[in-house]
Short mmCIF file of C-alpha atoms and ligand atoms in Angstrom, two decimals:
data_model
loop_
_atom_site.label_atom_id
_atom_site.label_comp_id
_atom_site.label_asym_id
_atom_site.label_seq_id
_atom_site.Cartn_x
_atom_site.Cartn_y
_atom_site.Cartn_z
CA UNK Y 1 15.48 -26.00 1.97
CA UNK Y 2 14.90 -26.31 5.86
CA UNK Y 3 13.87 -24.18 8.73
CA UNK Y 4 13.44 -24.66 12.11
CA UNK Y 5 12.15 -21.96 14.48
CA UNK Y 6 13.12 -22.43 18.11
CA UNK Y 7 12.04 -22.01 21.33
CA UNK Y 8 9.17 -20.09 20.51
CA UNK Y 9 5.75 -19.84 22.87
CA UNK Y 10 4.27 -21.44 20.15
CA UNK Y 11 -0.18 -20.54 19.92
CA UNK Y 12 -2.80 -22.41 17.93
CA UNK Y 13 -6.97 -21.68 18.21
CA UNK Y 14 -6.55 -24.75 20.73
CA UNK Y 15 -2.27 -24.97 22.34
CA UNK Y 16 0.28 -22.61 23.98
CA UNK Y 17 3.51 -24.11 24.31
CA UNK Y 18 6.90 -23.43 24.07
CA UNK Y 19 7.94 -25.99 21.18
CA UNK Y 20 10.27 -25.44 17.97
CA UNK Y 21 8.46 -26.21 15.07
CA UNK Y 22 10.64 -27.62 11.64
CA UNK Y 23 9.52 -26.68 7.77
CA UNK Y 24 10.65 -28.65 5.18
CA UNK Y 25 10.07 -26.83 1.79
CA UNK Y 26 6.78 -25.15 2.32
CA UNK Y 27 4.98 -27.38 4.67
CA UNK Y 28 5.30 -27.68 8.46
CA UNK Y 29 6.92 -31.04 8.93
CA UNK Y 30 6.95 -31.83 13.20
CA UNK Y 31 6.84 -29.75 16.20
CA UNK Y 32 8.40 -30.75 19.19
CA UNK Y 33 10.38 -29.60 21.58
CA UNK Y 34 14.46 -29.50 21.62
CA UNK Y 35 14.38 -30.41 17.63
CA UNK Y 36 17.63 -30.27 16.07
CA UNK Y 37 18.67 -29.05 12.81
CA UNK Y 38 18.73 -32.29 10.35
CA UNK Y 39 21.75 -30.49 8.05
CA UNK Y 40 23.88 -27.97 8.34
CA UNK Y 41 21.67 -25.83 5.18
CA UNK Y 42 18.64 -25.84 7.10
CA UNK Y 43 17.51 -22.33 8.88
CA UNK Y 44 17.22 -21.85 12.03
CA UNK Y 45 15.30 -18.42 13.55
CA UNK Y 46 16.04 -18.31 16.84
CA UNK Y 47 12.07 -16.97 18.47
CA UNK Y 48 12.54 -16.94 22.10
CA UNK Y 49 10.39 -14.78 23.70
CA UNK Y 50 8.57 -14.40 20.70
CA UNK Y 51 4.91 -16.17 19.58
CA UNK Y 52 4.68 -18.58 17.00
CA UNK Y 53 0.90 -18.31 15.61
CA UNK Y 54 -0.54 -19.07 11.85
CA UNK Y 55 0.01 -16.67 9.74
CA UNK Y 56 -3.08 -14.23 9.79
CA UNK Y 57 -5.99 -14.87 7.33
CA UNK Y 58 -8.17 -11.51 5.70
CA UNK Y 59 -11.15 -12.49 4.08
CA UNK Y 60 -12.74 -9.04 4.09
CA UNK Y 61 -10.23 -6.83 1.55
CA UNK Y 62 -10.85 -5.35 -1.78
CA UNK Y 63 -8.13 -4.38 -3.36
CA UNK Y 64 -8.06 -2.55 -6.95
CA UNK Y 65 -11.57 -2.36 -6.12
CA UNK Y 66 -13.44 0.07 -8.89
CA UNK Y 67 -16.41 1.70 -6.41
CA UNK Y 68 -17.86 5.22 -6.40
CA UNK Y 69 -16.13 6.46 -9.60
CA UNK Y 70 -12.24 5.13 -8.63
CA UNK Y 71 -10.07 2.57 -7.56
CA UNK Y 72 -9.44 1.40 -3.60
CA UNK Y 73 -5.29 3.15 -4.16
CA UNK Y 74 -4.03 -0.46 -2.92
CA UNK Y 75 -3.63 -3.43 -6.08
CA UNK Y 76 -2.48 -6.47 -5.37
CA UNK Y 77 1.46 -6.23 -4.87
CA UNK Y 78 1.29 -3.04 -2.80
CA UNK Y 79 -2.40 -4.80 -0.49
CA UNK Y 80 -0.03 -8.03 0.35
CA UNK Y 81 2.71 -6.45 0.80
CA UNK Y 82 1.57 -4.39 3.34
CA UNK Y 83 -0.93 -7.48 4.53
CA UNK Y 84 2.76 -9.15 5.22
CA UNK Y 85 4.44 -6.41 7.34
CA UNK Y 86 1.48 -6.65 9.80
CA UNK Y 87 1.45 -10.58 9.82
CA UNK Y 88 -1.15 -11.29 6.95
CA UNK Y 89 -0.28 -14.19 5.22
CA UNK Y 90 -3.32 -15.34 2.91
CA UNK Y 91 -6.26 -13.17 2.22
CA UNK Y 92 -10.16 -13.26 0.13
CA UNK Y 93 -10.69 -10.42 -1.64
CA UNK Y 94 -14.31 -9.98 -4.25
CA UNK Y 95 -14.15 -10.04 -7.85
CA UNK Y 96 -16.82 -7.82 -9.23
CA UNK Y 97 -19.99 -9.44 -11.66
CA UNK Y 98 -20.47 -6.95 -14.37
CA UNK Y 99 -23.66 -5.42 -13.92
CA UNK Y 100 -25.04 -7.69 -16.94
CA UNK Y 101 -21.51 -9.25 -16.83
CA UNK Y 102 -20.59 -13.29 -16.39
CA UNK Y 103 -19.23 -14.40 -12.41
CA UNK Y 104 -16.08 -15.77 -15.12
CA UNK Y 105 -15.32 -12.43 -16.55
CA UNK Y 106 -14.95 -11.11 -12.99
CA UNK Y 107 -12.96 -14.15 -11.72
CA UNK Y 108 -10.81 -13.70 -15.15
CA UNK Y 109 -10.71 -10.03 -14.01
CA UNK Y 110 -9.70 -10.38 -10.56
CA UNK Y 111 -6.52 -13.63 -11.44
CA UNK Y 112 -5.79 -10.80 -14.11
CA UNK Y 113 -5.33 -8.20 -11.37
CA UNK Y 114 -3.45 -11.11 -8.80
CA UNK Y 115 -1.79 -13.40 -10.58
CA UNK Y 116 1.99 -12.34 -11.08
CA UNK Y 117 1.36 -9.48 -8.62
CA UNK Y 118 0.63 -10.80 -4.84
CA UNK Y 119 3.56 -11.44 -2.16
CA UNK Y 120 1.05 -13.65 0.23
CA UNK Y 121 -1.27 -16.48 -1.35
CA UNK Y 122 -4.82 -15.01 -1.71
CA UNK Y 123 -8.63 -16.23 -2.60
CA UNK Y 124 -12.05 -14.70 -4.03
CA UNK Y 125 -15.56 -14.36 -2.77
CA UNK Y 126 -17.08 -13.26 -6.12
CA UNK Y 127 -19.95 -9.97 -5.54
CA UNK Y 128 -23.30 -11.00 -7.89
CA UNK Y 129 -24.81 -7.86 -9.04
CA UNK Y 130 -27.79 -9.57 -10.00
CA UNK Y 131 -29.73 -13.10 -10.57
CA UNK Y 132 -30.77 -14.87 -13.29
CA UNK Y 133 -30.93 -18.18 -14.11
CA UNK Y 134 -27.91 -18.23 -16.30
CA UNK Y 135 -25.98 -16.63 -13.30
CA UNK Y 136 -27.08 -19.66 -11.21
CA UNK Y 137 -25.43 -21.95 -13.52
CA UNK Y 138 -22.38 -20.39 -13.01
CA UNK Y 139 -21.86 -19.85 -9.64
CA UNK Y 140 -21.54 -24.36 -9.66
CA UNK Y 141 -18.96 -23.76 -12.38
CA UNK Y 142 -16.70 -20.94 -9.76
CA UNK Y 143 -17.21 -23.40 -7.46
CA UNK Y 144 -15.36 -25.37 -9.75
CA UNK Y 145 -12.82 -23.00 -9.29
CA UNK Y 146 -12.72 -23.39 -5.46
CA UNK Y 147 -14.68 -19.77 -5.25
CA UNK Y 148 -17.05 -20.88 -3.11
CA UNK Y 149 -18.55 -17.87 -1.29
CA UNK Y 150 -20.89 -15.28 -2.88
CA UNK Y 151 -21.29 -11.61 -1.47
CA UNK Y 152 -24.86 -10.15 -1.80
CA UNK Y 153 -25.45 -6.76 -1.24
CA UNK Y 154 -29.10 -5.53 1.31
CA UNK Y 155 -27.57 -1.63 -0.05
CA UNK Y 156 -26.77 0.61 -2.90
CA UNK Y 157 -29.30 0.09 -4.53
CA UNK Y 158 -28.76 1.15 -8.01
CA UNK Y 159 -25.20 -0.12 -7.66
CA UNK Y 160 -24.83 -3.88 -5.69
CA UNK Y 161 -28.50 -3.40 -4.46
CA UNK Y 162 -30.37 -6.87 -5.15
CA UNK Y 163 -34.13 -7.07 -3.89
CA UNK Y 164 -34.98 -9.58 -1.54
CA UNK Y 165 -36.48 -12.34 -4.15
CA UNK Y 166 -33.10 -12.48 -6.28
CA UNK Y 167 -31.36 -12.52 -3.10
CA UNK Y 168 -32.65 -15.71 -2.13
CA UNK Y 169 -32.74 -17.55 -5.64
CA UNK Y 170 -28.76 -17.03 -5.61
CA UNK Y 171 -29.40 -17.86 -1.67
CA UNK Y 172 -31.10 -21.55 -2.39
CA UNK Y 173 -28.34 -22.32 -5.41
CA UNK Y 174 -25.89 -21.45 -2.81
CA UNK Y 175 -27.23 -23.63 -0.84
CA UNK Y 176 -27.59 -26.29 -3.09
CA UNK Y 177 -23.59 -26.44 -4.91
CA UNK Y 178 -21.82 -26.08 -0.76
CA UNK Y 179 -21.21 -22.20 -1.18
CA UNK Y 180 -21.60 -19.15 1.42
CA UNK Y 181 -23.19 -16.45 1.34
CA UNK Y 182 -21.60 -13.11 3.26
CA UNK Y 183 -23.96 -10.58 3.57
CA UNK Y 184 -23.84 -6.46 3.46
CA UNK Y 185 -27.11 -6.79 5.36
CA UNK Y 186 -28.41 -2.13 5.55
CA UNK Y 187 -31.46 -1.94 4.09
CA UNK Y 188 -29.98 0.46 1.07
CA UNK Y 189 -33.70 2.11 0.93
CA UNK Y 190 -34.35 3.07 3.79
CA UNK Y 191 -30.43 4.72 3.55
CA UNK Y 192 -31.52 6.43 0.01
CA UNK Y 193 -34.34 8.05 1.37
CA UNK Y 194 -32.25 9.36 4.43
CA UNK Y 195 -29.74 10.08 2.87
CA UNK Y 196 -31.80 12.24 0.15
CA UNK Y 197 -33.75 13.71 3.51
CA UNK Y 198 -30.51 15.28 4.67
CA UNK Y 199 -29.08 15.91 1.63
CA UNK Y 200 -32.58 18.52 0.85
CA UNK Y 201 -31.33 20.50 4.47
CA UNK Y 202 -28.29 21.02 3.35
CA UNK Y 203 -26.53 18.50 6.11
CA UNK Y 204 -23.29 17.40 3.63
CA UNK Y 205 -20.84 16.79 6.19
CA UNK Y 206 -19.06 13.56 6.41
CA UNK Y 207 -20.79 12.88 9.87
CA UNK Y 208 -24.78 12.41 7.84
CA UNK Y 209 -22.77 9.39 6.78
CA UNK Y 210 -23.26 8.10 10.47
CA UNK Y 211 -26.67 9.86 10.98
CA UNK Y 212 -28.09 8.65 7.37
CA UNK Y 213 -27.27 5.01 8.17
CA UNK Y 214 -28.43 4.27 11.68
CA UNK Y 215 -27.89 0.96 13.52
CA UNK Y 216 -32.00 -0.48 12.93
CA UNK Y 217 -30.97 -0.30 9.12
CA UNK Y 218 -27.65 -3.03 9.82
CA UNK Y 219 -29.93 -4.74 12.64
CA UNK Y 220 -33.96 -4.85 10.30
CA UNK Y 221 -31.17 -6.34 6.98
CA UNK Y 222 -29.44 -8.39 9.80
CA UNK Y 223 -32.41 -10.03 10.90
CA UNK Y 224 -33.76 -11.00 7.10
CA UNK Y 225 -31.03 -11.93 5.73
CA UNK Y 226 -30.83 -14.91 8.31
CA UNK Y 227 -34.64 -15.49 7.73
CA UNK Y 228 -33.57 -15.55 3.79
CA UNK Y 229 -31.18 -17.85 4.05
CA UNK Y 230 -33.23 -20.49 6.81
CA UNK Y 231 -35.57 -20.56 4.09
CA UNK Y 232 -33.24 -20.35 1.38
CA UNK Y 233 -31.05 -23.33 3.68
CA UNK Y 234 -27.58 -21.92 2.95
CA UNK Y 235 -24.97 -21.06 5.72
CA UNK Y 236 -24.71 -17.09 6.09
CA UNK Y 237 -21.83 -14.89 7.11
CA UNK Y 238 -22.29 -11.12 7.59
CA UNK Y 239 -19.89 -9.16 6.81
CA UNK Y 240 -17.95 -6.13 8.54
CA UNK Y 241 -21.14 -6.40 11.37
CA UNK Y 242 -20.55 -3.15 13.28
CA UNK Y 243 -24.21 -2.37 15.45
CA UNK Y 244 -25.18 -4.25 18.74
CA UNK Y 245 -28.51 -4.26 17.36
CA UNK Y 246 -27.11 -6.20 14.42
CA UNK Y 247 -25.18 -8.60 16.74
CA UNK Y 248 -28.22 -9.67 19.36
CA UNK Y 249 -29.91 -10.91 16.08
CA UNK Y 250 -26.89 -13.17 14.47
CA UNK Y 251 -26.90 -13.97 18.46
CA UNK Y 252 -30.73 -15.23 18.37
CA UNK Y 253 -30.10 -17.13 15.43
CA UNK Y 254 -26.94 -19.36 16.37
CA UNK Y 255 -29.29 -19.75 19.55
CA UNK Y 256 -31.92 -21.68 17.40
CA UNK Y 257 -29.29 -23.65 15.48
CA UNK Y 258 -28.83 -21.68 12.37
CA UNK Y 259 -25.46 -21.74 10.44
CA UNK Y 260 -25.01 -18.26 10.32
CA UNK Y 261 -22.09 -16.08 10.86
CA UNK Y 262 -20.45 -13.19 11.44
CA UNK Y 263 -17.04 -11.21 11.36
CA UNK Y 264 -16.74 -7.49 12.88
CA UNK Y 265 -13.67 -5.23 11.93
CA UNK Y 266 -10.65 -3.75 14.38
CA UNK Y 267 -12.83 0.13 12.69
CA UNK Y 268 -15.90 -1.33 14.48
CA UNK Y 269 -13.51 -1.95 17.88
CA UNK Y 270 -11.26 1.05 18.25
CA UNK Y 271 -12.99 3.88 16.53
CA UNK Y 272 -16.42 5.41 16.91
CA UNK Y 273 -18.93 7.62 16.19
CA UNK Y 274 -17.37 10.48 17.49
CA UNK Y 275 -14.69 10.60 14.48
CA UNK Y 276 -16.60 11.92 12.07
CA UNK Y 277 -16.42 14.89 14.01
CA UNK Y 278 -13.26 15.65 13.18
CA UNK Y 279 -13.36 18.85 11.66
CA UNK Y 280 -11.66 20.52 8.19
CA UNK Y 281 -13.73 17.06 6.86
CA UNK Y 282 -11.58 14.79 8.73
CA UNK Y 283 -14.37 12.23 9.09
CA UNK Y 284 -13.81 11.73 5.46
CA UNK Y 285 -11.31 9.24 6.87
CA UNK Y 286 -13.95 7.05 8.61
CA UNK Y 287 -16.71 7.06 5.84
CA UNK Y 288 -17.50 3.07 5.49
CA UNK Y 289 -20.34 1.27 5.68
CA UNK Y 290 -21.75 0.41 7.73
CA UNK Y 291 -20.13 3.40 10.02
CA UNK Y 292 -18.70 4.09 12.71
CA UNK Y 293 -21.37 2.98 15.55
CA UNK Y 294 -21.59 4.75 19.26
CA UNK Y 295 -18.40 3.71 21.66
CA UNK Y 296 -20.45 3.21 24.85
CA UNK Y 297 -21.82 -0.17 22.38
CA UNK Y 298 -18.21 -1.47 21.38
CA UNK Y 299 -18.04 -3.83 24.81
CA UNK Y 300 -20.52 -6.05 23.04
CA UNK Y 301 -18.76 -7.00 20.07
CA UNK Y 302 -16.05 -7.52 22.43
CA UNK Y 303 -18.18 -9.70 24.07
CA UNK Y 304 -19.70 -11.61 20.76
CA UNK Y 305 -16.04 -11.98 19.89
CA UNK Y 306 -15.80 -13.75 23.30
CA UNK Y 307 -18.08 -16.25 23.29
CA UNK Y 308 -18.03 -17.01 19.56
CA UNK Y 309 -21.30 -14.52 18.90
CA UNK Y 310 -18.60 -13.50 16.39
CA UNK Y 311 -16.63 -15.71 14.19
CA UNK Y 312 -13.82 -13.78 12.17
CA UNK Y 313 -11.98 -10.68 12.48
CA UNK Y 314 -11.17 -8.92 9.15
CA UNK Y 315 -10.29 -5.45 8.14
CA UNK Y 316 -12.99 -4.63 5.10
CA UNK Y 317 -9.71 -2.49 3.90
CA UNK Y 318 -10.64 -0.72 1.06
CA UNK Y 319 -8.22 2.16 0.29
CA UNK Y 320 -9.00 5.64 -0.91
CA UNK Y 321 -6.26 8.50 -0.60
CA UNK Y 322 -7.55 11.51 1.98
CA UNK Y 323 -5.79 14.89 0.22
CA UNK Y 324 -6.99 13.16 -3.18
CA UNK Y 325 -10.40 14.94 -6.22
CA UNK Y 326 -9.70 11.17 -6.82
CA UNK Y 327 -10.50 9.47 -3.25
CA UNK Y 328 -12.46 11.28 -0.54
CA UNK Y 329 -12.19 14.47 -1.89
CA UNK Y 330 -14.93 13.49 -4.44
CA UNK Y 331 -16.67 13.80 -1.52
CA UNK Y 332 -16.06 17.49 0.26
CA UNK Y 333 -19.56 18.77 -1.11
CA UNK Y 334 -21.87 16.08 0.33
CA UNK Y 335 -21.17 13.33 2.09
CA UNK Y 336 -22.96 10.42 -0.08
CA UNK Y 337 -19.39 11.14 -2.66
CA UNK Y 338 -17.38 10.36 -0.22
CA UNK Y 339 -15.91 6.84 -1.74
CA UNK Y 340 -16.97 4.39 0.70
CA UNK Y 341 -13.46 2.53 2.97
CA UNK Y 342 -10.84 2.53 4.60
CA UNK Y 343 -7.08 1.38 4.95
CA UNK Y 344 -5.83 -1.73 7.52
CA UNK Y 345 -4.86 -4.87 5.97
CA UNK Y 346 -1.36 -4.12 7.93
CA UNK Y 347 -2.44 -3.19 11.41
CA UNK Y 348 -4.83 -5.94 12.21
CA UNK Y 349 -3.34 -7.92 13.76
CA UNK Y 350 -1.41 -5.87 16.00
CA UNK Y 351 -4.68 -4.03 17.62
CA UNK Y 352 -7.06 -7.13 17.68
CA UNK Y 353 -3.94 -8.70 20.29
CA UNK Y 354 -3.18 -5.22 21.15
CA UNK Y 355 -6.53 -4.83 22.40
CA UNK Y 356 -7.40 -8.48 22.51
CA UNK Y 357 -5.68 -10.96 24.51
CA UNK Y 358 -3.30 -8.07 25.85
CA UNK Y 359 -6.35 -6.07 27.56
CA UNK Y 360 -7.27 -8.93 29.12
CA UNK Y 361 -9.99 -9.57 27.22
CA UNK Y 362 -9.53 -12.61 25.23
CA UNK Y 363 -6.96 -15.10 25.25
CA UNK Y 364 -4.77 -15.79 23.10
CA UNK Y 365 -5.94 -18.93 21.67
CA UNK Y 366 -9.19 -16.64 20.66
CA UNK Y 367 -7.13 -14.38 19.13
CA UNK Y 368 -5.49 -16.99 16.72
CA UNK Y 369 -8.71 -18.27 16.30
CA UNK Y 370 -10.33 -15.18 15.38
CA UNK Y 371 -7.83 -14.24 13.41
CA UNK Y 372 -6.17 -17.37 11.75
CA UNK Y 373 -8.48 -20.70 11.98
CA UNK Y 374 -11.78 -20.04 12.41
CA UNK Y 375 -12.14 -17.93 8.84
CA UNK Y 376 -9.92 -20.35 7.10
CA UNK Y 377 -12.36 -22.89 8.39
CA UNK Y 378 -15.46 -20.99 7.30
CA UNK Y 379 -14.51 -20.36 3.69
CA UNK Y 380 -12.98 -23.88 3.03
CA UNK Y 381 -9.18 -23.23 3.70
CA UNK Y 382 -8.57 -25.23 6.73
CA UNK Y 383 -5.92 -27.29 7.94
CA UNK Y 384 -4.07 -26.35 5.03
CA UNK Y 385 -4.25 -22.65 6.32
CA UNK Y 386 -5.45 -21.71 9.57
CA UNK Y 387 -3.14 -23.86 12.16
CA UNK Y 388 0.72 -24.71 12.85
CA UNK Y 389 0.54 -28.40 12.63
CA UNK Y 390 2.87 -31.40 10.43
CA UNK Y 391 1.40 -30.70 6.63
CA UNK Y 392 -0.27 -27.75 6.89
CA UNK Y 393 1.61 -24.55 4.79
CA UNK Y 394 4.34 -22.79 6.60
CA UNK Y 395 2.50 -19.55 6.12
CA UNK Y 396 4.09 -18.97 10.46
CA UNK Y 397 4.45 -15.21 12.13
CA UNK Y 398 6.70 -14.98 14.28
CA UNK Y 399 5.82 -11.94 16.89
CA UNK Y 400 6.63 -9.92 19.80
CA UNK Y 401 4.34 -9.66 22.17
CA UNK Y 402 6.07 -7.35 24.59
CA UNK Y 403 7.69 -4.64 22.22
CA UNK Y 404 5.23 -1.21 22.48
CA UNK Y 405 5.30 0.92 19.11
CA UNK Y 406 2.97 3.61 17.71
CA UNK Y 407 0.80 3.27 14.38
CA UNK Y 408 1.78 6.39 11.81
CA UNK Y 409 1.56 7.42 8.48
CA UNK Y 410 5.46 7.19 8.27
CA UNK Y 411 5.99 3.58 9.47
CA UNK Y 412 3.09 2.05 7.16
CA UNK Y 413 3.98 0.20 4.31
CA UNK Y 414 -0.38 0.85 2.97
CA UNK Y 415 -0.19 3.36 -0.26
CA UNK Y 416 -2.23 5.51 0.81
CA UNK Y 417 -1.97 9.06 2.47
CA UNK Y 418 -3.35 8.16 6.52
CA UNK Y 419 -3.25 6.14 8.98
CA UNK Y 420 -6.87 5.86 10.45
CA UNK Y 421 -5.48 4.94 13.75
CA UNK Y 422 -2.59 7.81 13.78
CA UNK Y 423 -0.46 8.18 17.37
CA UNK Y 424 -2.39 4.98 18.36
CA UNK Y 425 0.20 2.83 20.96
CA UNK Y 426 -0.32 -0.45 20.84
CA UNK Y 427 1.50 -3.57 22.04
CA UNK Y 428 2.67 -6.65 20.43
CA UNK Y 429 4.29 -6.71 16.78
CA UNK Y 430 5.31 -9.09 13.24
CA UNK Y 431 8.83 -9.50 12.87
CA UNK Y 432 9.46 -12.69 10.80
CA UNK Y 433 7.13 -14.01 8.36
CA UNK Y 434 6.91 -17.22 6.65
CA UNK Y 435 4.99 -17.90 3.62
CA UNK Y 436 4.86 -21.00 2.29
CA UNK Y 437 8.05 -22.08 3.96
CA UNK Y 438 10.18 -18.77 2.65
CA UNK Y 439 10.66 -16.13 4.95
CA UNK Y 440 8.87 -12.86 3.60
CA UNK Y 441 9.41 -10.36 6.48
CA UNK Y 442 12.50 -10.51 8.58
CA UNK Y 443 12.91 -8.61 11.66
CA UNK Y 444 10.20 -5.86 9.89
CA UNK Y 445 11.71 -6.00 5.96
CA UNK Y 446 9.66 -6.96 3.22
CA UNK Y 447 12.33 -9.77 1.53
CA UNK Y 448 9.89 -11.63 -0.64
CA UNK Y 449 9.14 -11.65 -4.36
CA UNK Y 450 5.73 -10.03 -5.48
CA UNK Y 451 3.81 -12.75 -7.64
CA UNK Y 452 4.86 -15.62 -5.68
CA UNK Y 453 1.40 -15.37 -3.72
CA UNK Y 454 -0.90 -18.01 -5.32
CA UNK Y 455 -4.12 -18.35 -5.73
CA UNK Y 456 -6.33 -20.73 -3.34
CA UNK Y 457 -8.90 -23.16 -4.71
CA UNK Y 458 -10.94 -22.72 -1.72
CA UNK Y 459 -12.89 -26.45 -0.61
CA UNK Y 460 -17.12 -26.01 -0.94
CA UNK Y 461 -18.94 -26.96 2.03
CA UNK Y 462 -19.22 -30.54 0.06
CA UNK Y 463 -16.40 -31.37 0.23
CA UNK Y 464 -15.34 -30.85 4.01
O1 URP V 1 -17.23 1.26 2.91
C1 URP V 1 -17.28 0.15 2.58
N1 URP V 1 -17.58 -1.38 3.64
N2 URP V 1 -16.14 -0.13 1.64
C2 URP V 1 -16.33 -1.53 1.47
C3 URP V 1 -17.13 -2.27 0.15
C4 URP V 1 -17.47 -3.34 1.01
O2 URP V 1 -18.93 -2.91 1.08
O3 URP V 1 -17.38 -4.13 1.75
ZN1 ZN V 2 -20.04 -4.56 2.31
ZN1 ZN V 3 -15.95 -4.29 2.14
#
């Protein structure tokens, strides 16, 4: 089956031109101008006036994730369908090692959650909760399976937290086997002390989540993560960077030539500490870690994105319902019991288009680079994913840059009972989505099949 996408403005990380894209089966076959339909059966899609971009890649999602005594409410079916609606055709989720469990068990469990359910392609990072020599050996086995990155936590003592020695040993192995370390950089021991003190004073409302996780706790941990990675000779990727103070650490490290990478997320670009002040426990909708920061510093994240001090925008999609005793209400009397995380897998592309190129903050090419090409390169998916080029997977989004619409709960596909951007007017919307050559979103409707998404074996740095 061939598909010809005609007359759109093709945007990659490097080029912008009006052209045609010919898809043969699962792959892009040719790009040109005035390409003819090679066969009568060729499907022709008129993309004039639209952007034709590589499918979005979200390298930070938590589907069907156990957390704080509950589970994130999107599974691999609902989450990947919502992703597709929003123009994301590939994601990298986190498989979690159980305390005392093996990495293989984590991998098998997450394959079990995703295989046969996902509507778009997916890979995994593995969250390690501890280090031992046996687990270190298993890291190599995971790389052989195509799981080439490991997330470690400097936060959440007693849950995910690893001490510096364990982090350092894991980093050394990762460096040896060509893997990348993803780091949740917040000083968890300091945060736990602040949380205990806040609760002792009777400060239980959602805003204390942010007030007990100051920017300095993120900046200090970011600095330490970078130093540990330098000593261990491994690339480090700081996940969900929210604080300008942490960004300054990344900028300094990159200035010294270190392989330090960082992502931020739409919530840190568009929402702020003020959201925690929403009445009637409303601030709980935004309880995530790191927390939302001061609005006055957001422009620094945007300039980090522009200058390549930040290399990716992902979502940290981790949805918990608001009006749910198993969701955000778990923390109705105590902010520290509110499950951490917020939805965003569906709104990333449109929000960052609206706030990025449409607002003149970054170019169209940089938008594509941050949301697709650069995460594909960092995490071993390029050039199979992350660009439109002959031989690449035909993961293609036809995006209408001119339509203006309102983000609302009643037009979302994520399985959660609120949208953090409720009522926000945005420019740009995903219209049609191809995943490996198959149209899965057509004029805004999902027409694909669940279970068609494939597990992606990602390359290690030694294979690049
Ligand atoms: O609050 C967050 N970020 N929840 C998801 C887990 C994590 O740390 O990424
Ligand atoms: Zn994290
Ligand atoms: Zn996360």
